[in-house]
Coordinates of C-alpha atoms in Angstrom, one line a residue:
M381 CA 146.9 135.5 -15.4
T382 CA 149.0 137.9 -13.3
T383 CA 146.0 139.4 -11.7
L384 CA 144.5 136.0 -11.0
M385 CA 147.7 134.9 -9.3
V386 CA 147.7 138.0 -7.1
L387 CA 144.1 137.4 -6.1
L388 CA 144.8 133.7 -5.4
R389 CA 147.9 134.6 -3.3
Q390 CA 145.8 137.1 -1.3
R391 CA 143.2 134.4 -0.6
I392 CA 145.8 131.8 0.4
R393 CA 147.5 134.4 2.7
R394 CA 144.2 135.3 4.4
D395 CA 143.3 131.7 5.0
R396 CA 146.7 130.3 5.8
L397 CA 145.8 129.8 9.5
Q398 CA 142.2 128.8 9.1
L399 CA 142.7 126.3 6.3
T400 CA 145.8 124.8 8.0
L401 CA 143.7 124.2 11.1
W402 CA 140.9 122.6 9.0
I403 CA 143.0 120.5 6.7
V404 CA 145.7 119.3 9.1
G405 CA 143.1 118.9 11.9
I406 CA 141.0 116.6 9.8
A407 CA 144.0 114.6 8.7
V408 CA 145.3 114.3 12.3
L409 CA 141.8 113.3 13.4
T410 CA 141.7 110.7 10.7
Y411 CA 145.0 109.2 11.8
A412 CA 144.1 109.2 15.5
S413 CA 140.6 107.8 14.9
M414 CA 142.0 105.0 12.8
S415 CA 144.4 104.0 15.6
A416 CA 141.5 104.0 18.1
V417 CA 139.3 101.9 15.7
F418 CA 142.0 99.3 15.2
S419 CA 142.7 99.0 19.0
T420 CA 139.0 98.8 19.9
Y421 CA 137.7 96.6 17.1
G422 CA 140.8 94.7 16.2
E423 CA 139.2 91.3 15.9
E424 CA 137.0 90.3 13.0
Q425 CA 134.4 88.8 15.3
D426 CA 134.0 92.2 17.1
R427 CA 133.4 93.9 13.8
R428 CA 130.9 91.3 12.7
E429 CA 128.9 91.9 15.9
I430 CA 129.1 95.7 15.5
L431 CA 127.9 95.6 11.9
G432 CA 125.1 93.1 12.8
V433 CA 123.9 95.4 15.6
A434 CA 124.1 98.4 13.3
I435 CA 122.1 96.8 10.5
A436 CA 119.6 95.3 13.0
T437 CA 118.9 98.7 14.7
R438 CA 119.3 100.9 11.5
T439 CA 119.3 104.1 13.6
I440 CA 123.1 103.7 14.1
L441 CA 123.5 103.7 10.3
V442 CA 122.2 107.3 10.2
F443 CA 125.3 108.4 12.2
R444 CA 127.8 106.1 10.6
G445 CA 127.9 104.9 7.0
T446 CA 127.2 102.0 4.6
P447 CA 128.5 98.7 5.9
N448 CA 130.7 97.0 3.3
G449 CA 132.5 94.2 5.0
V450 CA 134.8 93.6 8.0
D451 CA 138.3 94.2 6.4
D452 CA 140.3 97.0 8.0
G453 CA 139.7 99.6 5.3
A454 CA 136.1 98.9 4.6
F455 CA 135.2 98.9 8.4
A456 CA 137.1 102.2 8.9
F457 CA 135.3 103.7 5.8
F458 CA 131.9 102.7 7.4
L459 CA 132.8 104.3 10.7
L460 CA 134.5 107.5 9.7
F461 CA 133.9 108.7 6.1
A462 CA 130.6 110.4 6.5
W463 CA 131.8 112.4 9.5
L464 CA 135.0 113.5 7.8
A465 CA 133.1 114.5 4.6
L466 CA 130.7 116.5 6.8
M467 CA 133.7 118.5 8.2
G468 CA 135.2 119.0 4.7
G469 CA 131.8 120.3 3.5
L470 CA 131.6 122.9 6.3
M471 CA 135.2 124.0 5.5
S472 CA 134.3 124.4 1.8
T473 CA 131.1 126.3 2.3
F474 CA 132.6 128.7 4.8
L475 CA 135.5 129.4 2.4
A476 CA 133.1 130.1 -0.5
V477 CA 131.0 132.6 1.4
R478 CA 133.9 134.2 3.2
H479 CA 135.5 135.2 -0.2
T480 CA 132.3 136.2 -2.0
R481 CA 129.3 137.5 -0.1
K482 CA 131.3 138.5 2.9
E483 CA 133.6 140.6 0.7
E484 CA 130.6 142.3 -0.9
E485 CA 129.1 143.0 2.5
E486 CA 132.2 144.8 3.7
G487 CA 132.7 146.8 0.5
R488 CA 136.1 145.2 -0.4
A489 CA 134.6 143.4 -3.4
E490 CA 133.5 146.7 -5.0
A491 CA 137.0 148.1 -4.6
V492 CA 138.6 145.1 -6.2
A493 CA 136.0 145.1 -9.0
A494 CA 137.1 148.7 -9.9
T495 CA 140.6 147.4 -10.8
A496 CA 141.7 145.3 -13.8
A497 CA 140.3 142.3 -11.9
G498 CA 136.7 143.2 -12.8
R499 CA 133.8 141.3 -11.3
I500 CA 134.5 137.7 -12.6
L501 CA 138.2 137.2 -11.8
P502 CA 137.8 137.4 -8.0
T503 CA 135.2 134.6 -8.2
T504 CA 137.5 132.6 -10.4
A505 CA 140.3 133.0 -7.8
T506 CA 137.9 131.8 -5.1
V507 CA 137.0 128.7 -7.1
V508 CA 140.7 127.9 -7.7
H509 CA 141.4 128.5 -4.0
G510 CA 138.6 126.2 -2.9
V511 CA 139.6 123.5 -5.4
L512 CA 143.2 123.6 -4.1
A513 CA 142.0 123.4 -0.5
N514 CA 139.9 120.3 -1.2
V515 CA 142.7 118.6 -3.2
A516 CA 145.0 119.2 -0.3
L517 CA 142.4 117.8 2.2
G518 CA 141.9 114.7 0.1
L519 CA 145.7 114.2 -0.3
L520 CA 146.5 114.6 3.3
T521 CA 143.6 112.4 4.4
A522 CA 144.9 109.6 2.0
L523 CA 148.4 110.0 3.4
A524 CA 147.1 109.8 7.0
L525 CA 145.2 106.6 6.1
M526 CA 148.3 105.0 4.5
A527 CA 150.3 106.0 7.6
T528 CA 148.0 103.7 9.7
G529 CA 148.9 100.8 7.4
L530 CA 145.9 100.8 5.0
E531 CA 146.6 100.0 1.3
P532 CA 147.3 103.0 -1.0
G533 CA 144.6 102.3 -3.6
G534 CA 141.7 102.4 -1.2
S535 CA 143.2 105.3 0.7
F536 CA 143.4 107.5 -2.5
V537 CA 139.8 106.5 -3.4
W538 CA 138.8 107.7 0.1
G539 CA 140.7 110.9 -0.4
A540 CA 139.2 111.4 -3.9
A541 CA 135.7 111.0 -2.5
M542 CA 136.5 113.7 0.2
T543 CA 137.8 116.0 -2.5
V544 CA 134.9 115.7 -4.9
S545 CA 132.2 115.9 -2.2
G546 CA 134.1 119.1 -1.1
F547 CA 133.8 120.5 -4.7
A548 CA 130.0 120.0 -4.6
F549 CA 129.8 121.8 -1.2
L550 CA 132.1 124.6 -2.4
A551 CA 129.9 125.1 -5.5
F552 CA 126.7 125.3 -3.3
G553 CA 128.4 127.8 -1.0
L554 CA 129.2 130.0 -4.0
F555 CA 125.6 129.7 -5.2
A556 CA 124.2 130.5 -1.8
A557 CA 126.3 133.7 -1.8
Q558 CA 124.4 134.7 -5.0
L559 CA 121.0 134.1 -3.4
F560 CA 121.4 136.1 -0.2
R561 CA 122.3 139.7 0.5
T562 CA 124.2 138.9 3.8
S563 CA 126.9 136.4 4.6
R564 CA 124.9 135.2 7.5
G565 CA 122.0 134.1 5.3
A566 CA 124.4 132.5 2.8
N567 CA 126.2 130.6 5.6
S568 CA 122.9 129.5 7.2
L569 CA 121.7 128.0 3.9
S570 CA 125.1 126.4 3.1
V571 CA 125.3 124.7 6.6
T572 CA 121.7 123.5 6.2
F573 CA 122.7 122.0 2.8
V574 CA 125.7 120.2 4.3
L575 CA 123.6 118.8 7.2
A576 CA 120.8 117.8 4.9
A577 CA 123.4 116.0 2.7
Y578 CA 124.6 114.1 5.8
L579 CA 121.1 113.2 6.9
L580 CA 119.9 112.1 3.5
R581 CA 122.9 109.8 3.2
G582 CA 122.0 108.5 6.7
I583 CA 118.4 107.9 5.8
G584 CA 119.4 106.2 2.6
D585 CA 121.7 103.8 4.6
A586 CA 119.0 103.2 7.2
A587 CA 116.4 102.4 4.6
G588 CA 118.8 100.3 2.5
T589 CA 118.7 96.6 1.8
P590 CA 121.0 94.4 4.0
S591 CA 122.8 91.3 2.7
E592 CA 122.0 87.9 4.1
D593 CA 125.3 87.8 6.1
L594 CA 124.5 91.2 7.7
L595 CA 127.8 92.6 6.6
H596 CA 126.7 94.8 3.7
V597 CA 123.9 97.3 2.9
T598 CA 122.7 98.5 -0.5
P599 CA 121.6 102.1 0.2
A600 CA 118.1 103.3 -0.7
W601 CA 117.4 106.2 -3.1
P602 CA 117.9 109.2 -0.6
S603 CA 121.6 108.5 -0.7
W604 CA 121.6 109.4 -4.4
L605 CA 120.6 112.9 -3.4
S606 CA 123.7 113.5 -1.3
P607 CA 127.3 114.3 -2.3
I608 CA 128.4 112.3 0.8
G609 CA 126.3 109.4 -0.4
Y610 CA 128.1 109.4 -3.8
G611 CA 131.4 109.4 -1.9
Q612 CA 130.3 106.2 -0.1
F613 CA 129.3 104.6 -3.4
T614 CA 133.0 104.4 -4.3
G615 CA 133.3 101.5 -1.9
A616 CA 136.8 102.4 -0.9
Y617 CA 139.1 99.4 -0.2
V618 CA 136.5 97.0 -1.7
E619 CA 135.2 98.1 -5.1
N620 CA 137.4 101.2 -5.4
D621 CA 135.1 102.6 -8.1
L622 CA 135.5 106.3 -8.9
T623 CA 132.6 106.4 -11.4
P624 CA 130.0 107.6 -8.9
L625 CA 132.1 110.7 -8.3
L626 CA 131.2 112.0 -11.8
I627 CA 127.7 113.0 -10.5
P628 CA 128.8 115.4 -7.8
L629 CA 131.6 116.6 -10.1
A630 CA 129.0 117.4 -12.8
F631 CA 126.8 119.0 -10.1
A632 CA 129.7 121.3 -9.0
A633 CA 130.6 122.2 -12.6
A634 CA 127.0 123.1 -13.5
L635 CA 126.5 125.2 -10.3
I636 CA 129.7 127.1 -10.7
G637 CA 128.8 127.8 -14.3
L638 CA 125.4 129.2 -13.0
V639 CA 127.3 131.3 -10.4
F640 CA 129.5 132.9 -13.1
A641 CA 126.4 133.7 -15.2
L642 CA 124.7 135.4 -12.3
Q643 CA 127.9 137.2 -11.2
S644 CA 128.3 138.7 -14.7
V645 CA 124.9 140.4 -14.7
R646 CA 124.4 141.1 -11.0
D647 CA 125.1 144.5 -9.4
Q648 CA 127.5 144.6 -6.5
G649 CA 125.7 144.1 -3.2
A650 CA 122.5 142.8 -5.0
S651 CA 121.1 139.3 -4.6
L652 CA 118.6 137.0 -6.2
L653 CA 116.5 137.0 -3.1
A654 CA 115.6 140.5 -2.0
G655 CA 116.3 141.4 1.6
R656 CA 113.3 141.6 3.9
A657 CA 112.2 145.2 4.6
G658 CA 112.5 146.2 8.3
R659 CA 109.6 147.3 10.4
A660 CA 108.7 151.0 10.5
T661 CA 108.6 151.0 14.3
A662 CA 110.5 148.9 16.9
G663 CA 108.6 146.7 19.3
P664 CA 108.9 147.0 23.1
V665 CA 111.8 144.5 23.2
L666 CA 114.0 147.0 21.4
S667 CA 113.4 149.8 23.9
S668 CA 116.6 149.0 25.7
S669 CA 120.2 148.1 24.9
F670 CA 119.6 144.7 26.6
G671 CA 116.6 144.1 24.4
L672 CA 118.7 144.9 21.3
A673 CA 121.4 142.4 22.4
W674 CA 118.7 139.8 23.0
R675 CA 117.0 140.4 19.6
L676 CA 120.3 140.2 17.7
N677 CA 120.9 136.7 19.2
T678 CA 117.5 135.1 18.9
S679 CA 118.1 133.5 15.5
I680 CA 121.4 132.1 16.9
L681 CA 119.5 130.7 19.9
L682 CA 116.8 129.0 17.8
A683 CA 119.3 127.2 15.6
W684 CA 121.4 125.8 18.5
T685 CA 118.3 125.0 20.6
A686 CA 117.0 122.9 17.7
G687 CA 120.2 120.9 17.8
G688 CA 120.0 120.5 21.5
I689 CA 116.4 119.2 21.3
A690 CA 117.4 116.6 18.6
T691 CA 120.4 115.4 20.6
G692 CA 118.4 115.2 23.9
L693 CA 115.7 113.1 22.2
L694 CA 118.3 110.7 20.8
A695 CA 120.0 110.4 24.2
T696 CA 117.0 108.8 25.8
S697 CA 114.9 107.4 22.9
L698 CA 117.7 105.2 21.8
S699 CA 118.5 103.9 25.3
S700 CA 116.7 100.6 24.9
V701 CA 118.4 100.0 21.6
V702 CA 121.8 100.7 23.0
N703 CA 121.1 98.5 26.0
Q704 CA 120.5 95.6 23.7
A705 CA 123.4 96.5 21.5
A706 CA 125.8 96.6 24.5
T707 CA 124.5 93.1 25.5
D708 CA 125.5 91.7 22.1
A709 CA 128.7 93.8 21.8
P710 CA 130.2 94.6 25.2
Q711 CA 133.0 96.8 23.7
I712 CA 130.3 99.4 23.1
L713 CA 130.0 100.0 26.9
E714 CA 133.8 100.0 27.2
T715 CA 134.1 102.7 24.5
L716 CA 131.4 104.9 26.1
R717 CA 133.1 104.5 29.5
N718 CA 136.5 105.5 28.0
A719 CA 134.7 108.6 26.5
I720 CA 133.3 109.9 29.8
G721 CA 136.0 108.5 32.1
S722 CA 133.5 106.9 34.5
E723 CA 132.3 103.4 35.5
A724 CA 128.7 104.2 34.7
S725 CA 126.0 101.8 33.5
I726 CA 125.3 101.6 29.8
E727 CA 122.2 103.9 29.9
E728 CA 124.1 106.4 32.1
A729 CA 127.1 106.4 29.9
F730 CA 125.0 106.8 26.8
V731 CA 123.2 109.8 28.2
A732 CA 126.4 111.3 29.5
V733 CA 128.1 111.1 26.0
F734 CA 125.1 112.6 24.3
Y735 CA 124.8 115.4 26.8
S736 CA 128.5 116.2 26.4
I737 CA 127.5 116.9 22.7
V738 CA 124.7 119.1 24.0
G739 CA 127.3 120.9 26.1
I740 CA 129.3 121.6 22.9
L741 CA 126.2 122.9 21.2
A742 CA 125.4 125.2 24.1
A743 CA 129.1 126.4 24.3
C744 CA 129.0 127.2 20.6
C745 CA 125.8 129.2 21.1
A746 CA 127.5 131.2 23.9
V747 CA 130.7 131.7 21.8
Q748 CA 128.5 133.1 18.9
V749 CA 126.9 135.6 21.3
G750 CA 130.4 136.9 22.1
I751 CA 131.2 137.0 18.4
R752 CA 128.0 138.9 17.8
A753 CA 129.3 141.6 20.2
R754 CA 132.5 141.8 18.1
Q755 CA 130.5 142.0 14.8
E756 CA 128.5 144.9 16.2
E757 CA 131.7 146.7 17.1
A758 CA 133.3 145.9 13.7
H759 CA 130.3 147.1 11.7
G760 CA 130.1 150.4 13.7
T761 CA 126.6 149.7 15.1
A762 CA 127.9 149.3 18.7
E763 CA 129.3 152.8 18.5
L764 CA 125.7 154.1 17.9
V765 CA 124.5 152.3 21.0
L766 CA 127.4 153.5 23.1
G767 CA 126.7 157.1 21.9
T768 CA 123.6 157.0 24.1
P769 CA 123.8 156.9 27.9
V770 CA 124.9 153.2 27.9
P771 CA 128.3 152.7 29.5
R772 CA 130.7 150.2 27.9
L773 CA 130.8 148.0 31.0
R774 CA 127.0 147.7 31.0
W775 CA 126.9 147.0 27.2
L776 CA 129.3 144.1 27.5
L777 CA 127.6 142.9 30.7
E778 CA 124.3 142.7 28.8
Y779 CA 125.9 140.4 26.2
W780 CA 127.3 138.2 29.0
V781 CA 123.9 137.9 30.5
V782 CA 122.4 137.1 27.1
G783 CA 125.1 134.5 26.8
V784 CA 124.2 132.9 30.1
I785 CA 120.5 132.9 29.2
V786 CA 121.1 131.1 25.8
I787 CA 123.2 128.5 27.5
V788 CA 120.4 127.8 30.0
I789 CA 117.8 127.7 27.3
V790 CA 119.7 125.2 25.1
L791 CA 120.4 122.9 28.1
A792 CA 116.8 123.2 29.4
A793 CA 115.3 122.4 26.0
S794 CA 117.6 119.4 25.6
A795 CA 116.7 118.2 29.1
L796 CA 112.9 118.5 28.3
A797 CA 113.5 116.6 25.0
G798 CA 115.4 113.9 26.9
I799 CA 112.5 113.5 29.4
V800 CA 110.1 113.2 26.5
G801 CA 112.3 110.6 24.8
A802 CA 112.7 108.7 28.1
G803 CA 109.1 107.5 27.7
N804 CA 110.4 104.7 25.5
A805 CA 112.9 103.5 28.0
A806 CA 112.5 100.4 30.1
D807 CA 112.8 102.4 33.4
P808 CA 112.0 106.1 32.6
E809 CA 111.8 107.1 36.3
S810 CA 115.4 106.2 36.9
L811 CA 116.5 107.8 33.6
I812 CA 114.9 111.3 34.1
P813 CA 117.1 112.3 37.1
N814 CA 120.1 111.2 35.1
V815 CA 119.1 113.4 32.2
L816 CA 118.5 116.5 34.4
E817 CA 121.9 116.1 36.1
A818 CA 123.7 115.5 32.8
A819 CA 122.2 118.7 31.3
L820 CA 123.0 120.8 34.5
A821 CA 126.6 119.4 34.5
Q822 CA 127.3 121.1 31.2
L823 CA 126.6 124.6 32.5
P824 CA 130.0 125.4 34.1
A825 CA 132.1 124.4 31.0
C826 CA 129.8 126.5 28.8
L827 CA 130.4 129.6 31.1
V828 CA 134.1 129.1 30.7
F829 CA 133.8 129.4 26.9
L830 CA 131.5 132.4 27.2
G831 CA 134.0 134.1 29.5
L832 CA 137.0 133.2 27.3
T833 CA 135.4 134.6 24.2
L834 CA 134.5 137.9 25.9
L835 CA 138.0 138.1 27.4
V836 CA 139.6 137.8 23.9
F837 CA 137.0 140.4 22.7
A838 CA 138.1 142.8 25.5
F839 CA 141.9 142.5 25.0
L840 CA 142.3 141.4 21.3
P841 CA 139.0 142.3 19.6
R842 CA 140.1 141.5 16.1
A843 CA 141.0 137.9 17.1
T844 CA 137.6 137.2 18.7
I845 CA 136.1 135.2 15.9
P846 CA 139.0 132.9 15.0
A847 CA 140.0 132.5 18.7
G848 CA 136.5 131.8 19.8
W849 CA 135.8 129.0 17.3
T850 CA 139.3 127.5 17.5
V851 CA 139.2 127.2 21.3
V852 CA 135.8 125.6 21.4
G853 CA 136.6 123.3 18.5
V854 CA 139.9 122.1 19.9
A855 CA 138.4 121.7 23.4
A856 CA 135.6 119.6 22.0
I857 CA 137.9 117.3 20.2
L858 CA 140.2 116.9 23.3
G859 CA 137.4 116.7 25.9
V860 CA 135.0 114.4 24.2
W861 CA 137.1 112.4 21.7
G862 CA 140.5 112.7 23.4
P863 CA 140.0 109.7 25.8
I864 CA 138.7 107.5 22.9
L865 CA 141.7 108.6 20.7
Q866 CA 144.0 107.8 23.7
A867 CA 145.4 111.4 23.8
P868 CA 147.8 112.1 26.7
D869 CA 146.1 112.9 30.0
W870 CA 147.7 116.3 30.4
L871 CA 146.3 117.3 26.9
V872 CA 142.8 116.0 27.6
N873 CA 142.8 117.9 31.0
L874 CA 143.2 121.2 29.1
S875 CA 139.6 120.9 27.9
P876 CA 136.9 122.3 30.2
F877 CA 134.5 119.7 28.7
H878 CA 136.6 116.9 30.3
H879 CA 135.9 118.3 33.8
S880 CA 132.1 118.3 33.4
P881 CA 130.6 116.1 36.1
V882 CA 129.4 112.6 35.0
P883 CA 126.1 111.6 36.7
S884 CA 126.1 107.9 37.7
G885 CA 124.1 105.8 40.0
G886 CA 127.0 105.6 42.5
G887 CA 127.0 109.3 43.1
T888 CA 128.1 112.3 41.1
D889 CA 131.4 114.1 41.8
W890 CA 130.7 117.8 41.2
T891 CA 134.2 119.0 42.1
G892 CA 135.2 119.7 38.5
G893 CA 131.9 121.5 37.9
F894 CA 132.5 123.8 40.8
W895 CA 136.0 124.7 39.6
M896 CA 134.8 125.3 36.1
L897 CA 131.9 127.5 37.5
A898 CA 134.4 129.6 39.4
I899 CA 136.7 130.0 36.4
G900 CA 133.8 130.8 34.1
L901 CA 132.4 133.5 36.4
G902 CA 135.9 134.9 36.9
L903 CA 136.7 135.1 33.2
G904 CA 133.3 136.8 32.6
A905 CA 133.9 139.3 35.4
V906 CA 137.5 140.2 34.2
A907 CA 136.2 140.6 30.6
V908 CA 133.4 142.9 31.5
W909 CA 135.5 145.0 33.9
S910 CA 138.2 145.3 31.2
M911 CA 135.8 146.9 28.8
R912 CA 135.5 150.1 30.9
R913 CA 138.4 151.9 29.2
R914 CA 139.0 150.1 26.0
E915 CA 138.8 152.0 22.7
L916 CA 136.4 150.7 20.1
A917 CA 138.1 148.8 17.3
P918 CA 135.8 149.0 14.2
G919 CA 136.6 147.1 11.0
G920 CA 138.9 144.2 10.7

């Protein structure tokens, strides 16, 4: 027990900042979102119209939840639960992989296994750590809901659904760590599982059976394949039924049992899926340090580009649906205008909101390129490259150039997808210029995040990964959702995303874009120049 407590305290100490940001951030987001929901859709008639539009179009249900009435709690559960469960799922899978496969990858797990802890106790400590994190998340979420005036019973059912779905994702993250030899592979599979759970739940809602009054939907069978779907089956604030949570709880228990069985017989560093053997000779792309930097980031680029294409398609293919929805429920247009801070038309506002999400995806891709440079330094492989006639300044400049290229590719791919989706619009010729401008408008803010990440890498290399993700995450919440959540103007103005130009028929003000472009290029230049004399900082 003493050894287990030592391992548990070590995990809590390591994650004290990350988990605090995740758990408190989700709870604060819950509280702020509830206030925005009640102020925007305070009247029962408004909620009836929104649910009617959502059930009639069905596509909206993929991104929301299962309609279950117009009462305060039920309406908020419909709007927010799936998103919050998605964030809790990502928190859980990252935690699982970070303390298992990542530890093996860096050799620390082998050192711990050589002590009295053995090979099982560290995994036990990770399970307990993940369970405590999800219980804290569910509890704080419930308290945040009660702080907005919602009744305690339904709030705790909502919190319990968040907790148990988190258990299922935690278990899958632990299982993925057994499958793959690298933390990157395990994280990729885990994130795919979380997104698939979200989409399956959405497909189940969209294919469900609506009630005659168009206020309720009985989900179809795909929802039964998703831990988030089981969370929705609790019907918080209406049925308050915890029985459906037994299924994801049993799934988590079975998967964790399998993980312990595999862990007890598996060698340190081994995996169920053998790593792919490398090629005997390198291709022409790897004949230069720039080619190597590009090759190391191609998988990152493919993943974020796929997200950009999907978002670009939705931005224009749904325009006719949203146009009709805004006619039936005018508060939709008001909400979109609040989000972008512009008096645009409904189609312009919808495209601008979706392309602000594309901007976040492109910025995340750029941040990951900067993080990749840090990982190469931490693992010692950057030193091998710098041992050849490649100056440090040139090495980091090549990563910056790769970062610019991936930003342009993600934005260009989303713009092409938007043009394809515009074929279904009532007036595609007027929509296409709007799409191109909206995609271009995201470039300056993305360059700011690329420059910031490389600047942290140049001056505080060991803080690159947490600082990069924290900055882009906070900026995304403030810039895109800050106006909807009625955050103070000075706080919203801190986000580069908030200064991205918003294309509209009355003319586009590019002033903010030019400022962001200058800041982004300046940050990149300072970061690259600062690399000239910095000592390498491996490990960490």
